CSV table of C-alpha atoms in Angstrom, one decimal:
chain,number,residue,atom,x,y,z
M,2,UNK,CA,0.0,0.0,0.0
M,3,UNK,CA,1.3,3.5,-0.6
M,4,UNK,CA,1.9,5.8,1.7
M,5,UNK,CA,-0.5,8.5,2.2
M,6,UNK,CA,1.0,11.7,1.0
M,7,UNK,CA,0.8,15.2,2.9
M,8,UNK,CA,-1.3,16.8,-0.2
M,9,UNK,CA,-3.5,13.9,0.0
M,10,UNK,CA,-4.2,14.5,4.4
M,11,UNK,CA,-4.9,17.9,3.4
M,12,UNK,CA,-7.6,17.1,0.5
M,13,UNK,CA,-9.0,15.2,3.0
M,14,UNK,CA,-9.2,17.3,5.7
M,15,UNK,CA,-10.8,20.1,3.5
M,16,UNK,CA,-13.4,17.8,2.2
M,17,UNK,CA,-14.5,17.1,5.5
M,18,UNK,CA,-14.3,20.8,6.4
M,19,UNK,CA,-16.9,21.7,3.8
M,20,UNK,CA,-18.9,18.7,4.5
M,21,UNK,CA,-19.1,20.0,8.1
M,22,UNK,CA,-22.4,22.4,8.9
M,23,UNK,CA,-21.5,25.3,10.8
M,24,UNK,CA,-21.9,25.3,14.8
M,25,UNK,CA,-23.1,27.4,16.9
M,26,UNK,CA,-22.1,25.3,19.9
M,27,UNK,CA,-18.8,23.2,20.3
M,28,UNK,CA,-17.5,21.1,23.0
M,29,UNK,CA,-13.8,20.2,23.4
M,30,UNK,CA,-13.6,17.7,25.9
M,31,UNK,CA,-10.4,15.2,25.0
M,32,UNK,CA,-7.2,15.8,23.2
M,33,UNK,CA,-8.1,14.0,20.0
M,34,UNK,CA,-11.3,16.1,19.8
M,35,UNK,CA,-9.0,19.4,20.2
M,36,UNK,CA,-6.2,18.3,17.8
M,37,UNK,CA,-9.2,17.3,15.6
M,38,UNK,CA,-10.3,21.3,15.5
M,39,UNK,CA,-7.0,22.3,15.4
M,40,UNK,CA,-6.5,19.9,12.2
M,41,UNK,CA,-9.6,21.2,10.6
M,42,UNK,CA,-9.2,24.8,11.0
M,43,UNK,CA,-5.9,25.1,9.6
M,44,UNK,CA,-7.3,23.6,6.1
M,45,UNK,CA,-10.1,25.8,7.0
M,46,UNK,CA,-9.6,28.9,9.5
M,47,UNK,CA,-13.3,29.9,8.3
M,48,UNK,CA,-14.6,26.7,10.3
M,49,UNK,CA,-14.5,28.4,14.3
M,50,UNK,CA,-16.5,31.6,13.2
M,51,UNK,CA,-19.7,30.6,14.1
M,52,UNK,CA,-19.2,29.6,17.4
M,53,UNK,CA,-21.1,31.6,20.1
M,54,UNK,CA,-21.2,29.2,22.8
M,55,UNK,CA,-17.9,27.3,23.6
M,56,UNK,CA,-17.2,25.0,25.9
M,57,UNK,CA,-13.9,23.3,26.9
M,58,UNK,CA,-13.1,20.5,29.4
M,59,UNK,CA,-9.6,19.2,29.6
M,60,UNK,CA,-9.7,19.2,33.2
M,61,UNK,CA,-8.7,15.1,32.7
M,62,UNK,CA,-5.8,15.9,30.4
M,63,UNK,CA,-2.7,17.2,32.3
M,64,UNK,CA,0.3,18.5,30.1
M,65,UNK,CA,-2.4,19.4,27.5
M,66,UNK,CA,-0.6,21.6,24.0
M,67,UNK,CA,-1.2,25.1,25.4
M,68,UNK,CA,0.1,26.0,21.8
M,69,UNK,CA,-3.0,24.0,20.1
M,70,UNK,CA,-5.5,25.1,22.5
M,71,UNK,CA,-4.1,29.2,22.2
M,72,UNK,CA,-4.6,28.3,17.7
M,73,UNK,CA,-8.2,26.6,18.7
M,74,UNK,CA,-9.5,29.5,20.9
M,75,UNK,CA,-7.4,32.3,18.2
M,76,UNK,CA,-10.2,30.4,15.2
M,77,UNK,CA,-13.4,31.2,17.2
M,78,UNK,CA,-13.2,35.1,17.4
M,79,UNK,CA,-17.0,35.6,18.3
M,80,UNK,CA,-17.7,33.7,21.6
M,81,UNK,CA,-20.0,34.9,23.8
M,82,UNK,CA,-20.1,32.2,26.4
M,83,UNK,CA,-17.3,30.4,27.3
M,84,UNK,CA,-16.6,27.5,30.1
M,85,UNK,CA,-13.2,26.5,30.4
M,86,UNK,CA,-11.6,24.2,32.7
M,87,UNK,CA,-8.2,23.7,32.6
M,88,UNK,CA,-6.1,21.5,34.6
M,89,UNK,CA,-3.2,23.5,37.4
M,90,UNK,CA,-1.0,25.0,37.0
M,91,UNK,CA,-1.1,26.3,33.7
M,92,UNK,CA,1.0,27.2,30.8
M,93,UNK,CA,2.5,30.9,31.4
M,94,UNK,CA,0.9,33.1,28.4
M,95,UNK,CA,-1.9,31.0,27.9
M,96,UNK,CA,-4.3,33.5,27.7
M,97,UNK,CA,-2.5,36.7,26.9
M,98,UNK,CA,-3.3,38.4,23.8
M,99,UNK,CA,-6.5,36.5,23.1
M,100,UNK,CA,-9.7,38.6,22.2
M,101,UNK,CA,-13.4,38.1,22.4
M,102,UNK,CA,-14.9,41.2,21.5
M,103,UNK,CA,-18.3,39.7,22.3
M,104,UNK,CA,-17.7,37.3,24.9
M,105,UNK,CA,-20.4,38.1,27.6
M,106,UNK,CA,-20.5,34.9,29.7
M,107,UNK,CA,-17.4,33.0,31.4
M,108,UNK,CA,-17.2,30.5,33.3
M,109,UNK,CA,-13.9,28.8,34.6
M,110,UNK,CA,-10.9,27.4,37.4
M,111,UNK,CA,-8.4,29.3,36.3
M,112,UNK,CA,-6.8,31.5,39.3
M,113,UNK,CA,-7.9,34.5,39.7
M,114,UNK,CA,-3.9,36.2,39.0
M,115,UNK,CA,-3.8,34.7,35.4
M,116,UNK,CA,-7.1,36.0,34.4
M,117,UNK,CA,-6.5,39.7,35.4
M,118,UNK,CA,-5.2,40.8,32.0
M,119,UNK,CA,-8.0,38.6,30.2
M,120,UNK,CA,-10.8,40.0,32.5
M,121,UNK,CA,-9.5,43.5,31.8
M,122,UNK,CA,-9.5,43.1,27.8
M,123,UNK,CA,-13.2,41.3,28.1
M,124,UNK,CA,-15.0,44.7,30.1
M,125,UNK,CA,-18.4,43.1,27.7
M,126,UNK,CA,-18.6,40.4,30.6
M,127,UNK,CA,-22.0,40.3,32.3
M,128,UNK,CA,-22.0,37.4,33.8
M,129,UNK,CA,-18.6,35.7,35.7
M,130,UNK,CA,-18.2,32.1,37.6
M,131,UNK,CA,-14.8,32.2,39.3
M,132,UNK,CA,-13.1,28.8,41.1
M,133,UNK,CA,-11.1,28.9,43.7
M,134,UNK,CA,-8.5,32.0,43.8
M,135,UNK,CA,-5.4,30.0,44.7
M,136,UNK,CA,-4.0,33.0,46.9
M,137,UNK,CA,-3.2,33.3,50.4
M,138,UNK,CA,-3.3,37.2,50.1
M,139,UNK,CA,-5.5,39.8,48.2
M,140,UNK,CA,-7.2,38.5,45.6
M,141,UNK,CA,-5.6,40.5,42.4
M,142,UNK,CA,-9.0,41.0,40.5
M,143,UNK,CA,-9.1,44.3,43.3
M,144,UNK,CA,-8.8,46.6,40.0
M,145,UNK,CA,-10.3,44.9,37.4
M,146,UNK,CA,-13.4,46.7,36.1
M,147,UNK,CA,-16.5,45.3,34.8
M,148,UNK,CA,-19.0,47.4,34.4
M,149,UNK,CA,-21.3,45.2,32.3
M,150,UNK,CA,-21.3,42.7,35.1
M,151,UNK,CA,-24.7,41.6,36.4
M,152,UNK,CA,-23.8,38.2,37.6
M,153,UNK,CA,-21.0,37.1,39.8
M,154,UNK,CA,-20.1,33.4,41.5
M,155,UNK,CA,-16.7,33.9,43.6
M,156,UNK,CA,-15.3,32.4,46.5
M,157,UNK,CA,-15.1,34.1,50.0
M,158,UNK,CA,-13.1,36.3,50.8
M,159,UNK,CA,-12.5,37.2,47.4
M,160,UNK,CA,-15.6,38.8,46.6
M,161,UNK,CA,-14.6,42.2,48.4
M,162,UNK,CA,-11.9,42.6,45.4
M,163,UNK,CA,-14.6,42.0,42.8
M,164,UNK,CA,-16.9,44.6,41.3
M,165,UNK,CA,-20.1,43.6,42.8
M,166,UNK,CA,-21.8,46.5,43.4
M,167,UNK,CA,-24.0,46.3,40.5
M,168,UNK,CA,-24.5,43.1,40.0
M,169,UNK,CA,-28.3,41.1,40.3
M,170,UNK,CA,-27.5,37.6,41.4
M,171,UNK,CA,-24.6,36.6,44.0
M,172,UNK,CA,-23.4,33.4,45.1
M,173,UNK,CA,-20.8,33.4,47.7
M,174,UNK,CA,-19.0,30.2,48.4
M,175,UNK,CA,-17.3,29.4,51.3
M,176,UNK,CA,-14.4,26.6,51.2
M,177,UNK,CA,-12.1,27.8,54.3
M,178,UNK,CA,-14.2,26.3,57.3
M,179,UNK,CA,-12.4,28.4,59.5
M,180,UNK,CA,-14.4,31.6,57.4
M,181,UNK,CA,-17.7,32.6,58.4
M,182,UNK,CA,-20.6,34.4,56.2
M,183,UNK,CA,-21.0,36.9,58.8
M,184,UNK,CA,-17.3,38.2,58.4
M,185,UNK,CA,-17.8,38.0,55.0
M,186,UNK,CA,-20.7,40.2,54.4
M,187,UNK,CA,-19.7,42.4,57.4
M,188,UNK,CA,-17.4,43.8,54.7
M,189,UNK,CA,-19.4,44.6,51.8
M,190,UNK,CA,-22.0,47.4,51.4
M,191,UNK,CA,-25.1,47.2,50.4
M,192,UNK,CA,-25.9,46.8,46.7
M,193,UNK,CA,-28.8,48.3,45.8
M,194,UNK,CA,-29.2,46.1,42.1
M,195,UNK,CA,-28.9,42.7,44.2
M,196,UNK,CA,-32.1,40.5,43.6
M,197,UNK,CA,-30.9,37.2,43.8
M,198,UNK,CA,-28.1,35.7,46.3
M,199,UNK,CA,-27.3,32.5,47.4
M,200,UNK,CA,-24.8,32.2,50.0
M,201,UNK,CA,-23.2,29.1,52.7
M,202,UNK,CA,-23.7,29.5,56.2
M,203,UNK,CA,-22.6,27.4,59.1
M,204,UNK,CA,-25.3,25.9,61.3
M,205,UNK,CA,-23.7,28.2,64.2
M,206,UNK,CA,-24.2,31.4,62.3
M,207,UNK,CA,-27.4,32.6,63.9
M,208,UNK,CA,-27.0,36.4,63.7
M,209,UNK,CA,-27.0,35.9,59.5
M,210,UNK,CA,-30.2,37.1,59.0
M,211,UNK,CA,-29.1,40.1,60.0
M,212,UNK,CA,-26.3,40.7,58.0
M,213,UNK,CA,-28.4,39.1,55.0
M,214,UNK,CA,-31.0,42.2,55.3
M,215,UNK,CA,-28.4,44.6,55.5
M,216,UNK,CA,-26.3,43.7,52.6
M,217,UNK,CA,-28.9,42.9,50.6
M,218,UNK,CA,-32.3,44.8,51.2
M,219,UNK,CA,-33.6,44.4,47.7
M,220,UNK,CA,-33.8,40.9,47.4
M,221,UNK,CA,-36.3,38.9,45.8
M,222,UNK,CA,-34.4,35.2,46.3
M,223,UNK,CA,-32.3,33.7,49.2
M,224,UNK,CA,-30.7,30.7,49.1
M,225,UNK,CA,-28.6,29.6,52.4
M,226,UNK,CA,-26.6,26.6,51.8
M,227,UNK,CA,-26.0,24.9,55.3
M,228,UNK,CA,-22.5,23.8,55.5
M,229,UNK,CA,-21.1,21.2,58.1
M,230,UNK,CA,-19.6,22.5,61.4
M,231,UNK,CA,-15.6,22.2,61.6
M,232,UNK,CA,-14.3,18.8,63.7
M,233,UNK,CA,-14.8,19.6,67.4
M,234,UNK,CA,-17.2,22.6,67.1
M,235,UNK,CA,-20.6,22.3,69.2
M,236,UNK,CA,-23.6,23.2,68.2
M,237,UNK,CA,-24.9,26.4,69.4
M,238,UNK,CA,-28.2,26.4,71.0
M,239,UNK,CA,-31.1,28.3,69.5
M,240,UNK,CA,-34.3,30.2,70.5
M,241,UNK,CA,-37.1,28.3,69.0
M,242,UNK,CA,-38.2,31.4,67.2
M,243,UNK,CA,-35.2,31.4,65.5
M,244,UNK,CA,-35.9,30.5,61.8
M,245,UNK,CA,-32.9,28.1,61.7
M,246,UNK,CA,-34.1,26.3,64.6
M,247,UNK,CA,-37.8,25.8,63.2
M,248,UNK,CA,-36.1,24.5,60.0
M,249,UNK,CA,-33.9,22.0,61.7
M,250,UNK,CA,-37.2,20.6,63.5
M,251,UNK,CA,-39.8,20.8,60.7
M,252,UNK,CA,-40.4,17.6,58.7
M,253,UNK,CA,-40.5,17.7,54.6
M,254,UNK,CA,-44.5,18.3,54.2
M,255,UNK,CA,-45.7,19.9,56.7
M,256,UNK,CA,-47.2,23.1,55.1
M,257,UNK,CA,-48.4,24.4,58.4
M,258,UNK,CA,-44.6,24.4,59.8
M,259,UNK,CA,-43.6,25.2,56.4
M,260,UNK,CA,-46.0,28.6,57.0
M,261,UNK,CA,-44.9,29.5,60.4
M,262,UNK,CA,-41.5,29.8,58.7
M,263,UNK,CA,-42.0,31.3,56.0
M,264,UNK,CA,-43.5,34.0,58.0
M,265,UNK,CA,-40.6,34.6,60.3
M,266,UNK,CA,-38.3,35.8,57.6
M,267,UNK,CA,-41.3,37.5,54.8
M,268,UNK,CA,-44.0,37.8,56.6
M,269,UNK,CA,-45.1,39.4,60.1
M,270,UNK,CA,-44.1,36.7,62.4
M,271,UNK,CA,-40.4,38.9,63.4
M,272,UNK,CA,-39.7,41.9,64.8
M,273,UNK,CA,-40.3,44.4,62.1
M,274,UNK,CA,-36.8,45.7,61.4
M,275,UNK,CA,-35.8,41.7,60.9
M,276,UNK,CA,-38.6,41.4,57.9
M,277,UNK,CA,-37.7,41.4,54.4
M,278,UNK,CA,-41.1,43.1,52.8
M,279,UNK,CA,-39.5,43.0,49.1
M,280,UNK,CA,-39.0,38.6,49.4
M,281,UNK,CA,-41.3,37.3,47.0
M,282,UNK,CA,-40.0,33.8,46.6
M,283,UNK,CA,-38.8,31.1,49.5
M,284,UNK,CA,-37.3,27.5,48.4
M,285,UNK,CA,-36.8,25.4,51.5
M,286,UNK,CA,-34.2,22.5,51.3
M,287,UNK,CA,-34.7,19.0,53.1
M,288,UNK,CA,-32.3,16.4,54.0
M,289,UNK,CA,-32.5,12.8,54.3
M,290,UNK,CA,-32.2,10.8,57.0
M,291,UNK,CA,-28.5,9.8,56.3
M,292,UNK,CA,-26.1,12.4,57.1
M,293,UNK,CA,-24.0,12.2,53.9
M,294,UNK,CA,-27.2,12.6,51.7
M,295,UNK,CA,-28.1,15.1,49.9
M,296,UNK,CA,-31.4,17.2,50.3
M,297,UNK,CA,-34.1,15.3,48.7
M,298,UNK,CA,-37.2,18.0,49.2
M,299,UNK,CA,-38.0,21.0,47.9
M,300,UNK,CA,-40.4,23.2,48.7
M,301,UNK,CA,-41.4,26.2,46.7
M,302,UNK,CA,-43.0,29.1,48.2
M,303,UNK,CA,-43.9,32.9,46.6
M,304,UNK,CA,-46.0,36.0,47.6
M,305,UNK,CA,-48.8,37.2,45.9
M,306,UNK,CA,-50.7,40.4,46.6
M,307,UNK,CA,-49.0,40.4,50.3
M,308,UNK,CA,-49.9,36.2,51.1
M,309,UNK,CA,-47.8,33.8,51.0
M,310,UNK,CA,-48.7,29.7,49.4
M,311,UNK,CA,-46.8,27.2,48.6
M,312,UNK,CA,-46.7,26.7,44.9
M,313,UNK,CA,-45.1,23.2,44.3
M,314,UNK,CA,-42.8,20.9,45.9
M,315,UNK,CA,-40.0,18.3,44.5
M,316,UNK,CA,-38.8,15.3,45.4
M,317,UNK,CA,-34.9,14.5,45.0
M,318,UNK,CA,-33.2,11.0,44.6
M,319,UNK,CA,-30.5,11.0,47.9
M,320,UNK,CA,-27.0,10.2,46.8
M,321,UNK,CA,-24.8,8.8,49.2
M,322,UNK,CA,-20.9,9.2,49.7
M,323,UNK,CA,-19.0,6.8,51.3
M,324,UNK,CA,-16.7,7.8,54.0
């Protein structure tokens, strides 16, 4: 058999270019499929143009070609959401020079010091999903400016670098179980815009609600993700009018319970400089019985012309993890 000639990889190549429709959407999740690209858009730079929504995954791939995946992202110039998980620590350079003049969505776990030239280039970002920071000091996003930004993931305490005081939906994660919310928030003003945060609290944060209304007056949803207490830490007691206390007793169901509540943090049930008048919606989470599982209820709850109901509820398959 003859060997296959470089002219004849290349004829091949661009008939499989042209036969290809043009995507909207591309995943790179493996080498082969980014060499692939790569391979394809050099026959064919033309082939990347109509991506808008990339995503790439080589989080499994360690010692990846930062020179093919710099050529991959250089042939898809109009992104405008992008997910990208690399695996640490990366190529110096990676992203330097690259340009996305419509990019408005990012998603990614690369530390926050390599992506303060990126972020700075890419001021069209509205919404932003940052991993962990990887440094022990200030987080250097402090003077990065984003003024399109209207949705912002971070960890703490990294959010008092970021520009968050225009944004409408906030999750704060917390990681260090030595950090608590309280600290966190204590140190951030109050941002008018905010309409939608989610935040983790320990079980011994009772003063959050406090902190919660101050920070974020506006808000129409609250998510508190419970987090477990560090190794050797007791549980602090609670007043049963305390709405973490009523949670932690209340069995999935039980709309009356559910009610009572509901009431303590929306309605009139609290002292009236604790009430949130402007919550419209309330999801409760349940867990199971194990104490590994995962919550397996949900129960949604909104306000209409000043009442509270519950609207629906949904039940969630527990997964278990081994110790």
């Amino acid at each position: 058999m003859a060997p296959v000639t470089r002219k004849q990889i290349r004829e091949s190549l661009e008939k499989e270019a042209r036969r290809m429709e043009p995507k909207a959407a591309r995943f790179i999740g493996t080498l082969s499929s980014l060499l692939a690209f790569v391979d394809l858009a050099t026959v064919m730079p033309s082939i990347g143009a109509g991506v808008e929504v990339l995503t790439i995954n080589l989080i499994d791939a360690p010692g990846f070609p930062a020179s093919q995946l710099r050529f991959a992202l250089q042939h898809m110039p109009n992104v405008q959401n992008l997910r990208l998980r690399l695996p640490l620590p990366l190529p110096p350079g990676l992203l330097g020079g690259l340009r996305f003049p419509r990019l408005q969505h990012l998603y990614t776990n690369i530390p926050h010091a390599c992506l303060v030239p990126f972020l700075t280039n890419h001021s069209t970002i509205a919404t932003l999903h940052l991993a962990v920071c990887c440094r022990t000091k200030a987080c250097p996003l402090e003077n990065v400016h984003l003024p399109h930004l209207k949705e912002l993931w971070c960890t703490a305490p990294c959010i008092w670098a970021l520009p968050y005081q225009s944004i409408d939906r906030l999750t704060i994660t917390v990681l260090d179980p030595n950090v608590r919310i309280q600290t966190i928030l204590r140190g951030l003003s109050a941002p008018t815009s905010l309409k939608h945060l989610t935040i983790d609290v320990c079980p011994d944060e009772v003063d959050v609600l406090q902190e919660v209304s101050r920070v974020a007056p506006h808000v129409r949803s609250l998510a508190l993700v419970e987090k477990e207490l560090p190794r050797n830490t007791v549980r602090r007691s609670l007043d049963q009018s305390m709405w973490h206390a009523a949670l932690l007793g209340m069995k999935p169901g039980d709309e009356a319970q559910e009610l009572a509540l509901v009431l303590q943090w929306g309605g009139a049930c609290m002292p009236s400089e604790e009430v949130h008048p402007a919550l419209n919606h309330i999801t409760l989470f349940y867990g199971g019985d194990h104490p590994k599982s995962v919550a397996t209820t949900l129960s949604f709850w909104d306000k209409k012309d000043g009442l509270w109901a519950r609207s629906s509820t949904d039940e969630l398959n527990p997964t278990l993890t081994e110790a």
